[in-house]
Tab-separated table of C-alpha atoms (C1' of nucleotides) in Angstrom:
chain	number	residue	atom	x	y	z
A	11	MET	CA	2.473	-33.073	-14.954
A	12	GLU	CA	5.217	-35.176	-14.471
A	13	LYS	CA	7.593	-33.266	-17.132
A	14	ILE	CA	7.941	-30.214	-15.646
A	15	THR	CA	8.091	-31.363	-11.843
A	16	ARG	CA	10.480	-33.895	-12.584
A	17	LYS	CA	12.847	-31.878	-14.807
A	18	TYR	CA	12.899	-28.823	-12.364
A	19	GLN	CA	12.557	-30.354	-9.187
A	20	HIS	CA	15.173	-27.499	-7.688
A	21	ALA	CA	13.511	-25.349	-5.017
A	22	VAL	CA	10.801	-26.386	-2.579
A	23	ILE	CA	7.926	-23.965	-1.563
A	24	ALA	CA	6.939	-23.170	1.789
A	25	THR	CA	4.682	-20.296	3.949
A	26	ASP	CA	5.681	-18.910	6.940
A	27	THR	CA	3.461	-17.200	9.224
A	28	ILE	CA	3.936	-13.693	11.096
A	29	ILE	CA	1.060	-14.152	13.816
A	30	PHE	CA	0.209	-10.920	15.682
A	31	THR	CA	-2.093	-9.758	18.435
A	32	VAL	CA	-1.639	-7.175	20.736
A	33	VAL	CA	-1.566	-7.639	24.730
A	34	ASP	CA	0.028	-6.343	27.696
A	35	ASP	CA	0.272	-2.721	25.677
A	36	GLU	CA	2.572	-4.381	23.094
A	37	LEU	CA	2.550	-5.668	19.990
A	38	LYS	CA	3.802	-9.363	19.927
A	39	VAL	CA	4.613	-12.201	17.522
A	40	LEU	CA	4.195	-16.205	17.761
A	41	LEU	CA	7.199	-17.755	17.579
A	42	ILE	CA	8.368	-21.307	17.648
A	43	LYS	CA	11.492	-23.083	18.842
A	44	MET	CA	13.894	-24.322	16.705
A	45	ASN	CA	15.665	-27.426	17.420
A	46	LYS	CA	17.851	-28.236	13.871
A	47	LYS	CA	21.472	-27.956	14.131
A	48	PRO	CA	22.507	-24.666	12.997
A	49	TYR	CA	19.490	-22.603	14.280
A	50	ALA	CA	19.289	-24.526	17.577
A	51	ASP	CA	17.870	-21.684	20.421
A	52	CYS	CA	16.710	-20.095	17.358
A	53	TRP	CA	13.261	-19.066	16.877
A	54	ALA	CA	11.274	-19.189	14.047
A	55	ALA	CA	7.747	-17.845	12.255
A	56	PRO	CA	5.041	-21.072	12.068
A	57	GLY	CA	5.168	-22.155	8.429
A	58	GLY	CA	5.950	-25.051	6.599
A	59	LEU	CA	5.954	-27.094	3.243
A	60	VAL	CA	3.488	-26.835	0.755
A	61	LYS	CA	1.986	-30.067	-0.202
A	62	PRO	CA	1.271	-31.394	-4.092
A	63	ASP	CA	-2.083	-30.967	-3.841
A	64	GLU	CA	-2.716	-27.305	-1.833
A	65	SER	CA	-2.205	-24.167	-2.967
A	66	VAL	CA	-0.360	-21.781	-1.249
A	67	ASP	CA	-2.967	-20.223	0.394
A	68	ALA	CA	-4.277	-23.290	2.032
A	69	SER	CA	-0.695	-23.912	3.161
A	70	ALA	CA	-0.731	-20.790	5.689
A	71	LYS	CA	-3.707	-21.522	6.497
A	72	ARG	CA	-3.009	-24.638	7.424
A	73	ASN	CA	0.142	-23.655	9.430
A	74	LEU	CA	-1.763	-21.412	10.928
A	75	PHE	CA	-4.049	-23.626	12.195
A	76	ALA	CA	-1.678	-26.059	13.163
A	77	ALA	CA	0.243	-23.547	15.592
A	78	THR	CA	-2.731	-21.025	16.837
A	79	GLY	CA	-5.643	-23.538	16.467
A	80	VAL	CA	-7.621	-20.201	15.064
A	81	LYS	CA	-9.384	-19.960	11.643
A	82	ASP	CA	-11.255	-16.753	10.004
A	83	VAL	CA	-8.421	-14.919	11.155
A	84	TYR	CA	-7.405	-12.105	8.910
A	85	LEU	CA	-4.910	-13.704	6.606
A	86	GLU	CA	-3.068	-11.804	4.210
A	87	GLN	CA	-0.008	-12.898	1.615
A	88	LEU	CA	3.293	-10.222	2.692
A	89	TYR	CA	6.057	-11.204	0.248
A	90	THR	CA	7.725	-14.191	-1.144
A	91	PHE	CA	11.328	-14.848	-0.200
A	92	GLY	CA	13.723	-16.081	-2.728
A	93	ARG	CA	17.539	-15.522	-1.637
A	94	VAL	CA	19.321	-18.257	-2.874
A	95	ASN	CA	20.757	-19.232	-0.042
A	96	ARG	CA	18.386	-18.019	2.562
A	97	ASP	CA	18.017	-22.164	4.296
A	98	PRO	CA	21.044	-23.581	4.981
A	99	PHE	CA	19.035	-27.112	4.415
A	100	GLY	CA	18.345	-26.165	0.933
A	101	ARG	CA	16.566	-24.065	-1.627
A	102	VAL	CA	13.731	-23.047	0.136
A	103	VAL	CA	11.177	-20.286	-1.720
A	104	SER	CA	9.328	-18.730	1.442
A	105	VAL	CA	6.177	-17.266	1.279
A	106	ALA	CA	5.340	-15.137	4.017
A	107	TYR	CA	2.151	-14.276	5.381
A	108	VAL	CA	0.833	-11.925	7.796
A	109	ALA	CA	-1.874	-12.880	10.404
A	110	LEU	CA	-3.902	-10.816	12.755
A	111	ILE	CA	-5.250	-12.445	16.131
A	112	PRO	CA	-7.852	-10.447	18.512
A	113	SER	CA	-5.926	-9.724	22.027
A	114	GLU	CA	-8.603	-12.280	24.014
A	115	GLY	CA	-8.288	-15.560	22.161
A	116	LEU	CA	-5.006	-15.643	23.081
A	117	LYS	CA	-5.244	-18.346	25.591
A	118	LEU	CA	-7.009	-20.883	23.012
A	119	LYS	CA	-4.829	-23.889	22.403
A	120	VAL	CA	-1.841	-22.065	22.078
A	121	SER	CA	0.908	-25.136	22.183
A	122	SER	CA	0.319	-28.255	19.903
A	123	ALA	CA	2.375	-29.971	18.112
A	124	TYR	CA	5.407	-27.638	18.818
A	125	ASP	CA	8.758	-28.402	21.613
A	126	ASP	CA	8.018	-24.115	22.564
A	127	ILE	CA	6.129	-22.037	21.259
A	128	ALA	CA	5.669	-18.700	22.537
A	129	TRP	CA	5.069	-14.711	21.946
A	130	PHE	CA	7.563	-12.051	21.902
A	131	PRO	CA	7.230	-8.237	21.959
A	132	CYS	CA	8.274	-7.176	18.581
A	133	HIS	CA	10.634	-4.952	20.416
A	134	ARG	CA	12.739	-7.875	21.944
A	135	LEU	CA	13.060	-10.757	19.623
A	136	PRO	CA	15.081	-13.183	20.340
A	137	ALA	CA	17.419	-15.150	17.666
A	138	LEU	CA	16.148	-15.855	14.697
A	139	ALA	CA	16.329	-18.564	12.094
A	140	TYR	CA	16.857	-18.074	8.433
A	141	ASP	CA	15.623	-14.417	7.367
A	142	HIS	CA	13.035	-14.106	9.780
A	143	ASP	CA	14.210	-11.383	11.450
A	144	HIS	CA	13.990	-9.393	8.105
A	145	MET	CA	10.464	-11.101	7.846
A	146	ILE	CA	9.341	-10.093	10.595
A	147	GLN	CA	10.407	-6.601	10.346
A	148	TYR	CA	8.720	-5.960	7.382
A	149	ALA	CA	5.530	-7.498	8.361
A	150	VAL	CA	5.245	-4.704	10.990
A	151	GLY	CA	5.773	-2.146	8.210
A	152	ARG	CA	3.190	-3.565	6.475
A	153	LEU	CA	0.908	-4.056	9.482
A	154	ARG	CA	1.834	-0.138	10.523
A	155	ALA	CA	0.654	0.632	6.969
A	156	LYS	CA	-2.421	-0.966	6.397
A	157	LEU	CA	-3.446	0.515	9.983
A	158	ALA	CA	-3.640	4.063	8.665
A	159	TYR	CA	-5.620	3.160	5.446
A	160	THR	CA	-8.130	-0.078	5.810
A	161	ASN	CA	-10.009	-0.958	8.451
A	162	ILE	CA	-8.265	-3.976	9.674
A	163	VAL	CA	-8.102	-2.745	13.588
A	164	TYR	CA	-11.181	-5.137	13.555
A	165	SER	CA	-9.230	-8.092	13.501
A	166	LEU	CA	-7.305	-7.027	16.643
A	167	LEU	CA	-10.234	-6.585	18.864
A	168	PRO	CA	-12.290	-8.700	20.514
A	169	ASP	CA	-16.067	-8.669	19.972
A	170	GLU	CA	-17.001	-5.694	22.301
A	171	PHE	CA	-14.281	-3.039	22.956
A	172	THR	CA	-14.088	0.516	24.061
A	173	LEU	CA	-12.865	3.082	22.348
A	174	THR	CA	-10.122	3.248	24.487
A	175	ASP	CA	-8.976	-0.543	23.402
A	176	MET	CA	-9.072	0.892	20.213
A	177	GLN	CA	-6.580	3.919	20.844
A	178	ASN	CA	-4.515	1.937	22.596
A	179	THR	CA	-4.267	-0.826	19.884
A	180	TYR	CA	-3.308	1.755	17.196
A	181	GLU	CA	-1.143	3.817	19.614
A	182	ILE	CA	0.814	0.594	20.520
A	183	ILE	CA	1.345	-0.504	16.702
A	184	LEU	CA	2.016	3.406	15.406
A	185	GLY	CA	4.355	3.528	18.099
A	186	ARG	CA	3.304	7.243	18.574
A	187	PRO	CA	0.255	8.819	20.717
A	188	LEU	CA	-2.735	10.124	19.435
A	189	ASP	CA	-5.161	12.771	20.558
A	190	LYS	CA	-8.067	11.125	22.543
A	191	ARG	CA	-10.379	13.818	21.151
A	192	ASN	CA	-9.555	13.874	17.583
A	193	PHE	CA	-9.344	10.096	17.644
A	194	ARG	CA	-12.651	9.482	19.197
A	195	LYS	CA	-14.323	12.070	16.190
A	196	LYS	CA	-12.801	10.643	13.579
A	197	ILE	CA	-13.969	6.866	14.536
A	198	LEU	CA	-17.271	7.990	15.054
A	199	SER	CA	-17.365	9.682	12.130
A	200	LEU	CA	-16.298	6.945	10.000
A	201	ALA	CA	-19.324	5.021	11.081
A	202	LEU	CA	-17.653	1.753	11.537
A	203	VAL	CA	-18.938	0.562	14.982
A	204	ALA	CA	-21.730	1.276	17.099
A	205	LYS	CA	-22.156	1.243	20.675
A	206	THR	CA	-23.995	-2.215	21.931
A	207	GLY	CA	-25.864	-0.382	25.057
A	208	THR	CA	-23.382	-1.763	27.915
A	209	MET	CA	-20.310	-0.907	29.546
A	210	SER	CA	-17.374	-2.240	30.676
A	211	ALA	CA	-16.818	-2.892	34.170
A	212	GLY	CA	-14.942	-4.292	36.791
A	213	LYS	CA	-12.130	-1.858	37.188
A	214	ALA	CA	-11.292	0.625	39.903
A	215	HIS	CA	-12.332	3.583	37.075
A	216	ARG	CA	-15.677	5.236	35.597
A	217	PRO	CA	-16.961	2.645	33.085
A	218	ALA	CA	-17.123	2.869	29.539
A	219	ALA	CA	-18.881	2.489	26.647
A	220	LEU	CA	-18.586	-1.051	24.316
A	221	TYR	CA	-18.516	-1.094	21.112
A	222	ARG	CA	-18.402	-3.276	18.102
A	223	PHE	CA	-17.711	-3.040	14.548
A	224	ARG	CA	-20.849	-2.762	11.946
A	225	SER	CA	-19.258	-4.933	9.776
A	226	ARG	CA	-15.728	-7.102	10.054
A	227	ASP	CA	-15.175	-6.819	6.403
A	228	TYR	CA	-11.933	-5.488	5.004
A	229	LYS	CA	-12.387	-2.317	3.146
A	230	MET	CA	-10.362	0.461	2.232
A	231	ILE	CA	-10.456	3.379	4.712
A	232	GLN	CA	-8.332	6.419	4.862
A	233	ILE	CA	-8.750	6.266	9.038
A	234	MET	CA	-5.338	8.126	10.143
B	7	MET	CA	19.957	-29.385	0.324
B	8	GLU	CA	20.046	-32.957	-1.343
B	9	LYS	CA	17.320	-34.167	0.951
B	10	ILE	CA	14.769	-31.709	0.890
B	11	THR	CA	14.382	-31.326	-2.638
B	12	ARG	CA	14.717	-34.287	-3.331
B	13	LYS	CA	11.626	-35.311	-1.024
B	14	TYR	CA	9.659	-32.796	-2.100
B	15	GLN	CA	9.838	-31.904	-5.453
B	16	HIS	CA	6.231	-30.812	-5.663
B	17	ALA	CA	5.961	-27.723	-6.916
B	18	VAL	CA	8.340	-25.433	-9.710
B	19	ILE	CA	8.594	-22.264	-9.059
B	20	ALA	CA	8.467	-19.087	-11.508
B	21	THR	CA	7.970	-15.813	-12.189
B	22	ASP	CA	6.231	-13.624	-14.166
B	23	THR	CA	6.613	-9.998	-15.094
B	24	ILE	CA	3.946	-7.479	-16.068
B	25	ILE	CA	5.709	-4.697	-18.039
B	26	PHE	CA	4.150	-1.647	-18.356
B	27	THR	CA	4.527	1.545	-20.552
B	28	VAL	CA	2.723	4.496	-21.057
B	29	VAL	CA	2.305	5.389	-25.136
B	30	ASP	CA	0.299	6.528	-27.838
B	31	ASP	CA	-2.031	7.829	-24.822
B	32	GLU	CA	-2.861	4.618	-23.335
B	33	LEU	CA	-1.338	2.307	-20.649
B	34	LYS	CA	0.573	-0.894	-22.475
B	35	VAL	CA	1.337	-4.035	-21.384
B	36	LEU	CA	3.709	-6.454	-22.969
B	37	LEU	CA	2.438	-9.800	-23.995
B	38	ILE	CA	4.567	-13.242	-25.467
B	39	LYS	CA	2.556	-15.307	-27.929
B	40	MET	CA	2.187	-18.721	-26.759
B	41	ASN	CA	2.170	-21.738	-29.172
B	42	LYS	CA	1.811	-24.768	-26.489
B	43	LYS	CA	-1.273	-26.733	-26.641
B	44	PRO	CA	-4.123	-25.642	-24.299
B	45	TYR	CA	-2.944	-21.985	-25.082
B	46	ALA	CA	-1.824	-21.618	-28.543
B	47	ASP	CA	-3.167	-18.165	-29.862
B	48	CYS	CA	-3.381	-16.962	-26.185
B	49	TRP	CA	-0.782	-14.240	-24.973
B	50	ALA	CA	1.056	-14.072	-21.610
B	51	ALA	CA	3.419	-12.169	-19.432
B	52	PRO	CA	6.831	-12.644	-19.959
B	53	GLY	CA	8.243	-15.368	-17.570
B	54	GLY	CA	10.002	-18.650	-17.068
B	55	LEU	CA	11.311	-20.902	-14.458
B	56	VAL	CA	13.669	-20.037	-11.481
B	57	LYS	CA	16.891	-21.565	-11.819
B	58	PRO	CA	18.479	-23.708	-9.494
B	59	ASP	CA	21.168	-21.678	-8.461
B	60	GLU	CA	19.338	-18.072	-9.039
B	61	SER	CA	17.515	-15.863	-6.602
B	62	VAL	CA	13.695	-15.414	-7.682
B	63	ASP	CA	14.308	-11.324	-7.749
B	64	ALA	CA	17.033	-12.581	-10.520
B	65	SER	CA	14.843	-14.551	-12.218
B	66	ALA	CA	12.918	-12.057	-12.513
B	67	LYS	CA	15.571	-9.499	-13.471
B	68	ARG	CA	16.429	-11.586	-16.503
B	69	ASN	CA	13.141	-12.433	-17.736
B	70	LEU	CA	12.535	-8.721	-18.070
B	71	PHE	CA	15.941	-8.749	-20.192
B	72	ALA	CA	15.169	-11.294	-22.521
B	73	ALA	CA	11.766	-9.996	-23.252
B	74	THR	CA	12.955	-6.417	-23.808
B	75	GLY	CA	16.353	-5.793	-23.420
B	76	VAL	CA	16.197	-3.459	-20.577
B	77	LYS	CA	17.918	-3.278	-17.118
B	78	ASP	CA	18.091	-0.964	-14.034
B	79	VAL	CA	14.233	-0.053	-14.630
B	80	TYR	CA	11.508	-0.014	-11.811
B	81	LEU	CA	10.939	-3.885	-11.376
B	82	GLU	CA	8.287	-4.955	-8.259
B	83	GLN	CA	7.458	-7.998	-6.611
B	84	LEU	CA	3.250	-8.047	-6.925
B	85	TYR	CA	2.049	-11.330	-5.766
B	86	THR	CA	2.718	-14.890	-5.422
B	87	PHE	CA	0.016	-16.670	-7.527
B	88	GLY	CA	-0.666	-20.500	-5.929
B	89	ARG	CA	-3.703	-21.814	-7.214
B	90	VAL	CA	-3.170	-25.479	-7.572
B	91	ASN	CA	-4.174	-26.281	-10.742
B	92	ARG	CA	-3.147	-22.311	-12.183
B	93	ASP	CA	-0.784	-24.030	-15.110
B	94	PRO	CA	-2.182	-27.362	-16.649
B	95	PHE	CA	1.273	-28.387	-17.497
B	96	GLY	CA	2.182	-28.860	-13.858
B	97	ARG	CA	2.301	-27.290	-10.368
B	98	VAL	CA	3.927	-24.507	-10.869
B	99	VAL	CA	3.986	-21.485	-8.252
B	100	SER	CA	4.489	-17.926	-9.888
B	101	VAL	CA	5.730	-15.306	-8.030
B	102	ALA	CA	4.668	-12.099	-10.396
B	103	TYR	CA	6.180	-8.468	-10.828
B	104	VAL	CA	5.587	-5.430	-12.321
B	105	ALA	CA	8.009	-3.433	-14.196
B	106	LEU	CA	7.898	-0.334	-15.812
B	107	ILE	CA	9.588	1.160	-18.549
B	108	PRO	CA	9.643	4.849	-19.927
B	109	SER	CA	7.838	5.174	-23.027
B	110	GLU	CA	11.004	6.432	-24.923
B	111	GLY	CA	12.890	3.208	-24.505
B	112	LEU	CA	10.308	1.204	-26.470
B	113	LYS	CA	11.810	0.765	-29.746
B	114	LEU	CA	15.068	-0.679	-28.379
B	115	LYS	CA	15.186	-4.407	-28.593
B	116	VAL	CA	11.656	-5.846	-28.051
B	117	SER	CA	11.624	-8.571	-30.333
B	118	SER	CA	14.257	-11.700	-28.970
B	119	ALA	CA	14.144	-15.015	-28.736
B	120	TYR	CA	10.501	-14.817	-29.098
B	121	ASP	CA	7.831	-16.077	-31.770
B	122	ASP	CA	5.884	-13.045	-30.869
B	123	ILE	CA	5.994	-10.226	-28.787
B	124	ALA	CA	3.475	-7.104	-28.687
B	125	TRP	CA	2.286	-4.319	-26.222
B	126	PHE	CA	-1.618	-4.326	-25.796
B	127	PRO	CA	-3.968	-1.788	-24.205
B	128	CYS	CA	-4.843	-2.741	-20.779
B	129	HIS	CA	-8.126	-2.280	-21.915
B	130	ARG	CA	-8.595	-4.379	-25.150
B	131	LEU	CA	-6.709	-7.473	-23.892
B	132	PRO	CA	-6.285	-10.424	-25.940
B	133	ALA	CA	-7.124	-14.033	-24.818
B	134	LEU	CA	-4.205	-14.570	-22.237
B	135	ALA	CA	-2.840	-17.634	-20.877
B	136	TYR	CA	-3.275	-18.822	-17.241
B	137	ASP	CA	-4.418	-16.855	-14.846
B	138	HIS	CA	-2.365	-14.076	-16.075
B	139	ASP	CA	-5.397	-11.512	-17.074
B	140	HIS	CA	-6.028	-11.707	-12.843
B	141	MET	CA	-2.512	-10.683	-12.732
B	142	ILE	CA	-2.776	-7.945	-14.917
B	143	GLN	CA	-5.621	-6.595	-13.310
B	144	TYR	CA	-4.105	-6.865	-9.809
B	145	ALA	CA	-0.788	-5.067	-11.291
B	146	VAL	CA	-3.150	-2.452	-12.200
B	147	GLY	CA	-4.504	-1.982	-9.601
B	148	ARG	CA	-1.258	-1.575	-7.489
B	149	LEU	CA	0.423	0.769	-10.318
B	150	ARG	CA	-2.877	3.013	-9.920
B	151	ALA	CA	-2.182	3.039	-6.004
B	152	LYS	CA	1.419	3.587	-5.713
B	153	LEU	CA	1.081	6.549	-8.509
B	154	ALA	CA	-0.706	8.295	-5.455
B	155	TYR	CA	1.611	7.638	-2.823
B	156	THR	CA	4.920	7.051	-3.854
B	157	ASN	CA	6.913	8.693	-6.620
B	158	ILE	CA	7.495	5.896	-9.269
B	159	VAL	CA	5.750	8.091	-12.610
B	160	TYR	CA	9.713	8.980	-12.887
B	161	SER	CA	10.547	5.174	-13.907
B	162	LEU	CA	7.433	5.818	-16.826
B	163	LEU	CA	8.836	8.839	-17.798
B	164	PRO	CA	11.930	10.206	-19.962
B	165	ASP	CA	15.072	11.919	-18.396
B	166	GLU	CA	13.499	15.259	-20.038
B	167	PHE	CA	9.570	15.450	-20.132
B	168	THR	CA	7.343	18.186	-19.764
B	169	LEU	CA	4.569	18.983	-16.785
B	170	THR	CA	1.772	18.232	-19.316
B	171	ASP	CA	3.532	14.611	-20.248
B	172	MET	CA	3.557	14.446	-16.719
B	173	GLN	CA	0.118	15.084	-16.036
B	174	ASN	CA	-0.835	12.208	-19.228
B	175	THR	CA	1.028	9.486	-17.599
B	176	TYR	CA	-1.254	10.741	-14.597
B	177	GLU	CA	-4.516	10.468	-16.033
B	178	ILE	CA	-4.058	7.445	-18.393
B	179	ILE	CA	-3.173	5.821	-15.409
B	180	LEU	CA	-5.396	6.691	-13.102
B	181	GLY	CA	-8.155	6.708	-15.818
B	182	ARG	CA	-9.596	10.689	-15.061
B	183	PRO	CA	-8.799	13.606	-15.864
B	184	LEU	CA	-7.085	16.305	-12.991
B	185	ASP	CA	-7.063	19.890	-13.349
B	186	LYS	CA	-3.823	21.752	-14.657
B	187	ARG	CA	-3.455	24.020	-12.938
B	188	ASN	CA	-3.770	22.229	-9.185
B	189	PHE	CA	-1.396	19.393	-11.153
B	190	ARG	CA	1.169	21.468	-11.105
B	191	LYS	CA	1.168	23.626	-8.559
B	192	LYS	CA	1.109	19.842	-6.505
B	193	ILE	CA	3.961	18.741	-8.728
B	194	LEU	CA	6.096	21.932	-8.412
B	195	SER	CA	5.265	22.122	-4.491
B	196	LEU	CA	6.523	18.973	-3.982
B	197	ALA	CA	9.681	19.930	-5.617
B	198	LEU	CA	10.573	16.301	-7.246
B	199	VAL	CA	11.566	17.818	-10.634
B	200	ALA	CA	13.301	20.784	-11.712
B	201	LYS	CA	13.236	22.959	-15.000
B	202	THR	CA	16.385	21.875	-17.263
B	203	GLY	CA	16.090	25.475	-18.999
B	204	THR	CA	15.689	24.163	-22.374
B	205	MET	CA	12.797	23.789	-23.990
B	206	SER	CA	10.524	21.204	-25.823
B	207	ALA	CA	10.576	21.967	-29.851
B	208	GLY	CA	9.150	20.717	-33.018
B	209	LYS	CA	5.337	20.885	-32.472
B	210	ALA	CA	2.950	23.035	-33.897
B	211	HIS	CA	2.432	25.394	-31.114
B	212	ARG	CA	3.968	26.920	-28.095
B	213	PRO	CA	7.259	25.491	-26.567
B	214	ALA	CA	6.836	23.998	-22.980
B	215	ALA	CA	9.358	24.100	-20.244
B	216	LEU	CA	11.455	20.658	-19.741
B	217	TYR	CA	11.720	19.051	-16.580
B	218	ARG	CA	14.182	16.492	-14.701
B	219	PHE	CA	13.411	14.540	-11.769
B	220	ARG	CA	16.350	15.647	-8.785
B	221	SER	CA	16.751	12.086	-7.555
B	222	ARG	CA	15.322	9.498	-9.362
B	223	ASP	CA	14.852	7.045	-5.825
B	224	TYR	CA	11.801	5.670	-4.929
B	225	LYS	CA	10.092	7.294	-2.376
B	226	MET	CA	6.998	7.235	-0.371
B	227	ILE	CA	5.134	10.803	-0.788
B	228	GLN	CA	1.162	11.632	-0.816
B	229	ILE	CA	0.947	12.912	-4.386
B	230	MET	CA	-2.339	12.560	-5.322
C	3	DC	C1'	-11.742	12.484	49.099
C	4	DC	C1'	-8.693	10.312	46.065
C	5	DA	C1'	-6.597	7.698	42.111
C	6	DA	C1'	-8.280	6.763	37.622
C	7	DA	C1'	-9.858	6.650	32.993
C	8	DA	C1'	-13.876	8.542	30.057
C	9	DG	C1'	-15.902	11.369	27.933
C	10	DT	C1'	-16.859	16.309	25.372
C	11	DG	C1'	-15.952	21.320	21.410
C	12	DT	C1'	-13.632	24.693	19.350
C	13	DT	C1'	-10.452	27.242	16.746
C	14	DT	C1'	-6.797	27.788	13.739
C	15	DG	C1'	-4.102	26.221	10.002
C	16	DT	C1'	-3.292	23.632	6.111
C	17	DG	C1'	-4.603	21.900	1.642
C	18	DC	C1'	-8.190	20.060	-1.910
C	19	DT	C1'	-11.494	21.713	-5.241
C	20	DA	C1'	-13.210	24.852	-8.727
C	21	DC	C1'	-13.141	27.486	-12.090
C	22	DA	C1'	-11.058	30.954	-17.143
C	23	DC	C1'	-7.894	33.271	-19.777
C	24	DC	C1'	-3.913	35.202	-21.867
C	25	DC	C1'	0.236	33.832	-24.405
C	26	DA	C1'	3.850	31.756	-27.626
C	27	DT	C1'	4.527	29.185	-31.515
C	28	DG	C1'	4.090	27.052	-36.117
C	29	DT	C1'	1.193	26.617	-40.473
D	17	DA	C1'	-5.334	35.007	-38.060
D	18	DC	C1'	-5.955	31.028	-36.518
D	19	DA	C1'	-5.287	26.660	-34.163
D	20	DT	C1'	-2.712	23.849	-30.595
D	21	DG	C1'	-1.485	23.432	-26.347
D	22	DG	C1'	1.683	26.335	-22.161
D	23	DG	C1'	1.110	28.933	-18.621
D	24	DT	C1'	-1.192	30.796	-14.576
D	25	DG	C1'	-4.320	32.741	-9.411
D	26	DT	C1'	-7.570	32.728	-6.229
D	27	DA	C1'	-11.377	31.997	-3.297
D	28	DG	C1'	-13.946	28.356	-0.542
D	29	DC	C1'	-14.389	24.482	1.934
D	30	DA	C1'	-13.115	20.402	4.270
D	31	DC	C1'	-10.557	18.030	7.349
D	32	DA	C1'	-6.231	17.843	10.572
D	33	DA	C1'	-3.941	19.591	14.658
D	34	DA	C1'	-4.124	21.738	19.320
D	35	DC	C1'	-5.997	22.151	23.054
D	36	DA	C1'	-7.616	21.217	29.249
D	37	DC	C1'	-11.202	20.606	32.164
D	38	DT	C1'	-15.348	17.876	34.170
D	39	DT	C1'	-17.615	13.256	35.167
D	40	DT	C1'	-17.461	8.599	36.906
D	41	DT	C1'	-16.618	5.064	39.486
D	42	DG	C1'	-13.977	1.795	42.817
D	43	DG	C1'	-11.000	2.035	47.395
DNA sequence: CCAAAAGTGTTTGTGCTACACCCATGT
DNA sequence: ACATGGGTGTAGCACAAACACTTTTGG
């Protein structure tokens, strides 16, 4: 243990997590305001260094919890960014993760130990630190692709939702409109969701049937 | 630079590359014989530590070249393995890559600075060091998936090849037989390949038309 | 009664699947 | 002549895409 770590203390390993949610008809990312010199007034995806006795996955989970207060959400390794000069403070290799949070879980405890933390729509992003701009673009691409051939939508939707909610989530992320009849046909034929029996209420229009996922296990399924 | 690397010399970063080729009707991986204590008589995917002034990608390229003598082959980041105790010699986080080498490039300079190095069929693998068993299984899965929705076969085939060669490559990797007529129909309709005009020769049967890829750029295309 | 969103079927085309025989060459 | 692999077409079926109107509620 000693030998290797002492001889090669070249690089440091960090994790950064791109946290997505869908609210207000937009795909949003959670960012933290930086204060250090070259990146004052820049924002960054939450992250931090991997501790010596901590797995890389555990580090991502810890950072996710620190930023959002949530656990047990969808969290997947995205890519490892290892350019030599990606971090002006030193040689840091960053393992990026993607997390998906259901729209309703938003108002939990977003603020914690950070100066400023906020959700930004993926379109109009602020100035970003490091290579986080690139990371986020890459994450959006991955999210789009996975939406099509897995059932990850479940991790963006609340426990109960309408089929219109679900379709909106797809449309927002994919960036294109979907045919309502075809969408419902497809989703219902996959039998991933079941009616709860209750109805959405409170708005100035016809109530909609609420659905719930039969199972919230990650599956590879051709959806779109 | 100094501050961070000195304060957190916890972990070391390595790259390991799973190098695939298809020969003798089998998907094979290139492995290196280990000699250090807990892994004597074990084999491992070629890899090494990332140097301080070297990007992670560059490290993978360097290790690939050291093991095979080839450059400019398909090389893609696979996954980062970061369990705390994955390496008994110390805390090493490994960024795994996948490389694909065309079947003919095999007999180049496979032997170099290693004690022993050899190709193993993905089925009957020897005892493997670290978590390389897991890595290889993961890599095979990725390769299978990518074969279906990208044009990466090009990186496993020589410059000129017959459609039967190509179909064999698919069948070996996917592990299931494909219909000859449907396969040819599909491949030709995609217009990825063009006849060279020449014919294969020398074997005890009818010669086959040779094809060449119109372009060897990586593309996302639904193939299977 | 009006606005707003929920809900519902049919038709058409495209692409995947399954399937069997003749051809050209070397020995 | 025979063994070996090369090369070719069609029909059925399942799924994706396009498309418009009626219903229910709150205001």
